Short mmCIF file of C-alpha atoms in Angstrom, two decimals:
data_model
loop_
_atom_site.label_atom_id
_atom_site.label_comp_id
_atom_site.label_asym_id
_atom_site.label_seq_id
_atom_site.Cartn_x
_atom_site.Cartn_y
_atom_site.Cartn_z
CA UNK A 1 0.00 0.00 0.00
CA UNK A 2 1.19 3.50 -0.77
CA UNK A 3 1.50 6.07 1.99
CA UNK A 4 -0.77 9.12 1.89
CA UNK A 5 -0.12 12.54 3.33
CA UNK A 6 -2.97 14.73 4.58
CA UNK A 7 -2.33 18.45 4.56
CA UNK A 8 -3.32 20.47 7.63
CA UNK A 9 -6.51 22.46 7.15
CA UNK A 10 -7.18 25.84 8.76
CA UNK A 11 -10.61 27.51 8.67
CA UNK A 12 -10.92 31.22 9.50
CA UNK A 13 -14.08 33.29 8.96
CA UNK A 14 -15.50 30.52 6.80
CA UNK A 15 -12.43 30.51 4.54
CA UNK A 16 -10.48 27.26 4.23
CA UNK A 17 -6.70 27.23 3.94
CA UNK A 18 -4.31 24.31 3.48
CA UNK A 19 -0.78 24.41 4.87
CA UNK A 20 1.86 23.90 2.16
CA UNK A 21 5.19 24.35 3.94
CA UNK A 22 6.99 26.15 6.72
CA UNK A 23 8.56 29.45 5.71
CA UNK A 24 10.31 30.38 8.95
CA UNK A 25 10.14 30.66 12.70
CA UNK A 26 11.10 33.11 15.41
CA UNK A 27 11.14 33.19 19.16
CA UNK A 28 7.39 33.72 19.47
CA UNK A 29 5.83 32.47 16.26
CA UNK A 30 5.98 30.29 13.15
CA UNK A 31 5.16 31.29 9.58
CA UNK A 32 3.72 28.79 7.08
CA UNK A 33 2.78 29.14 3.45
CA UNK A 34 -0.90 28.31 2.95
CA UNK A 35 -3.25 28.07 -0.01
CA UNK A 36 -6.90 29.09 0.03
CA UNK A 37 -8.98 26.18 -1.24
CA UNK A 38 -11.58 28.26 -3.08
CA UNK A 39 -9.18 30.51 -5.00
CA UNK A 40 -5.82 28.70 -5.00
CA UNK A 41 -4.25 31.95 -3.84
CA UNK A 42 -1.23 31.66 -1.56
CA UNK A 43 -0.90 33.47 1.76
CA UNK A 44 1.43 33.50 4.75
CA UNK A 45 0.02 32.10 8.00
CA UNK A 46 1.60 33.50 11.15
CA UNK A 47 1.02 31.27 14.18
CA UNK A 48 1.61 33.02 17.50
CA UNK A 49 2.02 30.56 20.35
CA UNK A 50 0.46 31.80 23.61
CA UNK A 51 1.31 30.12 26.92
CA UNK A 52 -0.41 32.62 29.23
CA UNK A 53 -3.25 35.13 29.31
CA UNK A 54 -0.89 38.12 28.87
CA UNK A 55 0.72 36.47 25.83
CA UNK A 56 -2.72 35.78 24.37
CA UNK A 57 -3.77 39.38 24.93
CA UNK A 58 -0.59 40.66 23.26
CA UNK A 59 -1.17 38.43 20.23
CA UNK A 60 -4.76 39.64 19.90
CA UNK A 61 -3.51 43.24 20.10
CA UNK A 62 -1.07 42.50 17.27
CA UNK A 63 -3.98 41.36 15.10
CA UNK A 64 -6.01 44.43 16.00
CA UNK A 65 -3.13 46.79 15.14
CA UNK A 66 -3.47 45.68 11.51
CA UNK A 67 -6.99 47.06 11.44
CA UNK A 68 -5.82 50.60 12.30
CA UNK A 69 -3.87 51.18 9.10
CA UNK A 70 -4.50 51.40 5.40
CA UNK A 71 -1.13 51.96 3.77
CA UNK A 72 0.58 50.17 0.87
CA UNK A 73 3.75 50.23 2.95
CA UNK A 74 2.26 48.40 5.96
CA UNK A 75 1.41 44.72 5.65
CA UNK A 76 -2.31 44.01 5.49
CA UNK A 77 -4.29 41.32 7.29
CA UNK A 78 -6.65 39.00 5.41
CA UNK A 79 -8.19 37.29 8.42
CA UNK A 80 -7.35 36.14 11.93
CA UNK A 81 -8.65 33.98 14.75
CA UNK A 82 -7.75 32.55 18.12
CA UNK A 83 -7.92 28.83 18.79
CA UNK A 84 -7.22 26.62 21.77
CA UNK A 85 -4.10 24.50 21.53
CA UNK A 86 -3.29 22.10 24.37
CA UNK A 87 -4.08 22.59 28.03
CA UNK A 88 -4.14 26.32 28.84
CA UNK A 89 -2.16 27.18 25.71
CA UNK A 90 -3.74 28.93 22.75
CA UNK A 91 -2.72 30.04 19.29
CA UNK A 92 -3.50 33.25 17.44
CA UNK A 93 -3.51 32.80 13.65
CA UNK A 94 -2.93 35.66 11.22
CA UNK A 95 -3.48 35.28 7.47
CA UNK A 96 -1.13 37.72 5.72
CA UNK A 97 -0.11 38.36 2.10
CA UNK A 98 2.52 35.98 0.74
CA UNK A 99 5.43 38.00 -0.64
CA UNK A 100 7.73 35.54 -2.36
CA UNK A 101 10.68 37.91 -2.68
CA UNK A 102 11.26 37.82 1.07
CA UNK A 103 12.67 40.61 3.21
CA UNK A 104 14.92 43.59 2.61
CA UNK A 105 17.51 41.77 4.74
CA UNK A 106 17.40 38.86 2.30
CA UNK A 107 18.08 41.33 -0.53
CA UNK A 108 20.97 42.98 1.33
CA UNK A 109 22.50 39.57 2.09
CA UNK A 110 22.42 38.71 -1.62
CA UNK A 111 24.07 42.00 -2.52
CA UNK A 112 26.75 41.47 0.11
CA UNK A 113 27.49 37.98 -1.19
CA UNK A 114 28.07 39.47 -4.65
CA UNK A 115 30.04 42.48 -3.28
CA UNK A 116 27.34 44.76 -4.71
CA UNK A 117 25.31 47.64 -3.29
CA UNK A 118 21.95 49.29 -3.86
CA UNK A 119 22.00 51.89 -6.59
CA UNK A 120 21.48 55.47 -5.41
CA UNK A 121 18.10 55.65 -7.16
CA UNK A 122 16.84 52.41 -5.62
CA UNK A 123 18.18 53.31 -2.17
CA UNK A 124 16.15 56.51 -2.02
CA UNK A 125 13.07 54.86 -3.50
CA UNK A 126 13.12 52.19 -0.79
CA UNK A 127 13.85 54.74 1.95
CA UNK A 128 10.89 56.85 0.89
CA UNK A 129 8.57 53.84 0.84
CA UNK A 130 9.64 52.76 4.32
CA UNK A 131 9.13 56.31 5.59
CA UNK A 132 5.63 56.38 4.08
CA UNK A 133 4.78 53.35 6.19
CA UNK A 134 6.22 54.89 9.35
CA UNK A 135 4.38 58.14 8.57
CA UNK A 136 1.11 56.19 8.54
CA UNK A 137 1.97 54.67 11.93
CA UNK A 138 2.96 57.94 13.56
CA UNK A 139 -0.08 59.81 12.22
CA UNK A 140 -2.59 57.38 13.64
CA UNK A 141 -4.53 58.90 16.54
CA UNK A 142 -2.95 58.25 18.97
CA UNK A 143 0.37 57.58 17.20
CA UNK A 144 1.72 54.04 17.00
CA UNK A 145 5.39 53.13 17.41
CA UNK A 146 6.60 49.98 15.67
CA UNK A 147 9.62 49.58 18.02
CA UNK A 148 11.38 46.91 15.97
CA UNK A 149 12.15 48.47 12.61
CA UNK A 150 14.96 46.60 10.86
CA UNK A 151 15.65 45.24 7.35
CA UNK A 152 14.36 41.83 8.45
CA UNK A 153 10.96 43.39 9.17
CA UNK A 154 10.58 44.98 5.74
CA UNK A 155 9.19 42.80 2.95
CA UNK A 156 9.67 43.51 -0.75
CA UNK A 157 6.68 43.27 -3.07
CA UNK A 158 7.02 42.16 -6.69
CA UNK A 159 7.17 45.84 -7.76
CA UNK A 160 9.97 46.50 -5.21
CA UNK A 161 7.60 48.35 -2.88
CA UNK A 162 8.84 48.03 0.74
CA UNK A 163 6.20 46.75 3.17
CA UNK A 164 6.74 46.93 6.95
CA UNK A 165 5.65 43.80 8.80
CA UNK A 166 5.70 42.18 12.26
CA UNK A 167 3.48 44.26 14.52
CA UNK A 168 4.30 42.23 17.64
CA UNK A 169 6.35 44.99 19.27
CA UNK A 170 3.97 47.86 18.56
CA UNK A 171 2.82 50.32 21.19
CA UNK A 172 0.04 52.89 20.86
CA UNK A 173 0.45 56.40 22.25
CA UNK A 174 3.29 57.79 24.36
CA UNK A 175 4.09 55.52 27.30
CA UNK A 176 4.44 57.37 30.59
CA UNK A 177 6.96 55.68 32.87
CA UNK A 178 6.24 56.36 36.55
CA UNK A 179 8.60 54.45 38.78
CA UNK A 180 11.47 52.01 38.63
CA UNK A 181 9.38 48.84 38.38
CA UNK A 182 7.57 50.12 35.28
CA UNK A 183 10.89 51.21 33.77
CA UNK A 184 12.48 47.81 34.34
CA UNK A 185 9.43 46.07 32.87
CA UNK A 186 9.65 48.09 29.65
CA UNK A 187 13.40 47.60 29.51
CA UNK A 188 12.89 43.84 29.75
CA UNK A 189 10.27 43.89 26.99
CA UNK A 190 12.60 45.93 24.77
CA UNK A 191 15.46 43.49 25.39
CA UNK A 192 13.16 40.64 24.36
CA UNK A 193 11.36 42.18 21.38
CA UNK A 194 13.41 45.12 20.01
CA UNK A 195 16.47 44.12 17.99
CA UNK A 196 19.63 45.33 19.71
CA UNK A 197 21.45 46.70 16.64
CA UNK A 198 18.52 48.98 15.79
CA UNK A 199 17.22 49.79 19.30
CA UNK A 200 16.84 53.42 20.40
CA UNK A 201 19.00 54.54 23.35
CA UNK A 202 15.99 55.27 25.58
CA UNK A 203 15.04 51.58 25.40
CA UNK A 204 18.47 50.29 26.50
CA UNK A 205 18.13 51.95 29.88
CA UNK A 206 14.64 53.24 30.64
CA UNK A 207 14.58 56.11 33.11
CA UNK A 208 12.28 55.81 36.13
CA UNK A 209 10.34 58.92 35.13
CA UNK A 210 10.13 59.57 31.41
CA UNK A 211 7.98 59.35 28.32
CA UNK A 212 8.73 56.85 25.57
CA UNK A 213 7.09 57.77 22.27
CA UNK A 214 7.21 57.03 18.55
CA UNK A 215 10.60 58.70 18.14
CA UNK A 216 12.17 55.33 19.00
CA UNK A 217 11.32 54.50 15.37
CA UNK A 218 13.28 57.49 14.02
CA UNK A 219 16.47 56.16 15.61
CA UNK A 220 15.78 52.69 14.23
CA UNK A 221 15.14 54.16 10.77
CA UNK A 222 18.51 55.92 10.86
CA UNK A 223 20.15 52.57 11.57
CA UNK A 224 18.11 50.90 8.82
CA UNK A 225 19.11 53.51 6.21
CA UNK A 226 22.79 53.15 7.13
CA UNK A 227 22.40 49.37 6.91
CA UNK A 228 20.81 49.62 3.47
CA UNK A 229 23.72 51.69 2.17
CA UNK A 230 26.65 49.92 3.80
CA UNK A 231 25.20 46.44 4.42
CA UNK A 232 25.57 46.50 8.19
CA UNK A 233 24.16 48.39 11.17
CA UNK A 234 26.20 51.46 12.16
CA UNK A 235 26.94 49.76 15.49
CA UNK A 236 27.69 46.29 14.13
CA UNK A 237 31.50 46.66 14.34
CA UNK A 238 31.17 47.44 18.06
CA UNK A 239 28.93 44.42 18.56
CA UNK A 240 31.29 42.13 16.66
CA UNK A 241 34.21 43.25 18.85
CA UNK A 242 32.20 42.37 21.94
CA UNK A 243 32.26 45.94 23.25
CA UNK A 244 29.29 47.57 25.01
CA UNK A 245 26.61 48.31 22.46
CA UNK A 246 24.74 50.51 24.94
CA UNK A 247 27.78 52.74 25.47
CA UNK A 248 28.40 52.88 21.73
CA UNK A 249 24.82 54.00 21.16
CA UNK A 250 25.01 56.66 23.88
CA UNK A 251 28.33 57.89 22.47
CA UNK A 252 27.12 57.72 18.84
CA UNK A 253 30.16 55.57 18.21
CA UNK A 254 29.76 54.96 14.50
CA UNK A 255 31.35 56.33 11.35
CA UNK A 256 30.65 56.43 7.66
CA UNK A 257 32.97 54.70 5.22
CA UNK A 258 35.35 57.02 3.42
CA UNK A 259 34.54 57.78 -0.21
CA UNK A 260 30.89 56.76 0.11
CA UNK A 261 29.20 55.98 -3.19
CA UNK A 262 26.10 57.88 -2.06
CA UNK A 263 25.33 61.60 -2.00
CA UNK A 264 26.08 63.68 1.11
CA UNK A 265 22.37 63.86 1.91
CA UNK A 266 22.45 60.31 3.26
CA UNK A 267 25.02 61.12 5.94
CA UNK A 268 23.18 64.31 6.90
CA UNK A 269 19.89 62.43 7.19
CA UNK A 270 21.27 59.52 9.24
CA UNK A 271 23.30 61.79 11.54
CA UNK A 272 20.17 63.82 12.30
CA UNK A 273 18.08 60.74 13.02
CA UNK A 274 20.72 59.19 15.30
CA UNK A 275 20.26 61.88 17.94
CA UNK A 276 20.55 60.37 21.43
CA UNK A 277 18.09 62.73 23.17
CA UNK A 278 14.62 61.78 21.97
CA UNK A 279 13.29 65.32 22.50
CA UNK A 280 15.91 66.65 20.08
CA UNK A 281 15.42 63.85 17.54
CA UNK A 282 13.40 64.83 14.46
CA UNK A 283 9.93 63.47 13.80
CA UNK A 284 8.79 61.63 10.69
CA UNK A 285 7.42 64.82 9.09
CA UNK A 286 10.90 66.38 9.26
CA UNK A 287 12.38 63.23 7.75
CA UNK A 288 9.87 63.31 4.87
CA UNK A 289 10.63 66.98 4.22
CA UNK A 290 14.34 66.21 4.22
CA UNK A 291 13.76 63.42 1.70
CA UNK A 292 11.96 65.87 -0.59
CA UNK A 293 14.92 68.26 -0.39
CA UNK A 294 17.38 65.44 -1.15
CA UNK A 295 15.22 64.34 -4.08
CA UNK A 296 15.23 67.87 -5.54
CA UNK A 297 19.01 68.11 -5.13
CA UNK A 298 19.48 64.79 -6.93
CA UNK A 299 17.17 65.88 -9.76
CA UNK A 300 19.16 69.10 -10.20
CA UNK A 301 22.35 67.06 -10.53
CA UNK A 302 20.96 65.09 -13.46
#
């Protein structure tokens, strides 16, 4: 007798999906490729494993964040549900678009392997698209901070449009920190969910009385733009040496390669965004205005 293999079936909002293969996994979730039975269309299924009530609540909030935005540069949500797993465990399932090209980090890794770089034109096109997504986040009422912007959390559509994904670290509205216990709690969450090489200084050591707002994303964006141009985070050399990343961030211990292939506007933009004091750091509107100025300068050079 021949062996048969039955594909896993998932039903959400009356729509039936069959699991095709595993695409990847992280510390808190798995991502599978699925196919909708009625249309044959492929999607990505994000499975968030929840082992406690707080984890379940956080996963549900991630799903609900998707419903706040309508931007081509923020990943959309087709459907979602919560289902009981085993014992007290549960699973939150998110049906997301399937983008076969993968992430911006995948693209940068390929370029690095070939000793190539993004062209100037493509660099600025991708930067503007990413900023459009962040602009949509920060202009929600109240504003939303992503808190884990990095090349690995930016997908590339078939038309090269950058799409920000992974809303699991998001926070809505400025967070008022009142006391050491609250500060330590946020610091622990940041250490767990916000990638170290792109993390804003105010999340490395959270003050006992402060306000953490969406400007954490501006710092991360500065790191992302540097990474896109030079294929590593500005603080990666420090990390690779085993030195203190926190001290390097506070001291702005990074430098641009000599004889950069890109226009001076990139250095000016990144330097402005990597401002340690959040109150002095620009907002996304300033960044967008700066991009328009850079674009005009580049057009005049043609």
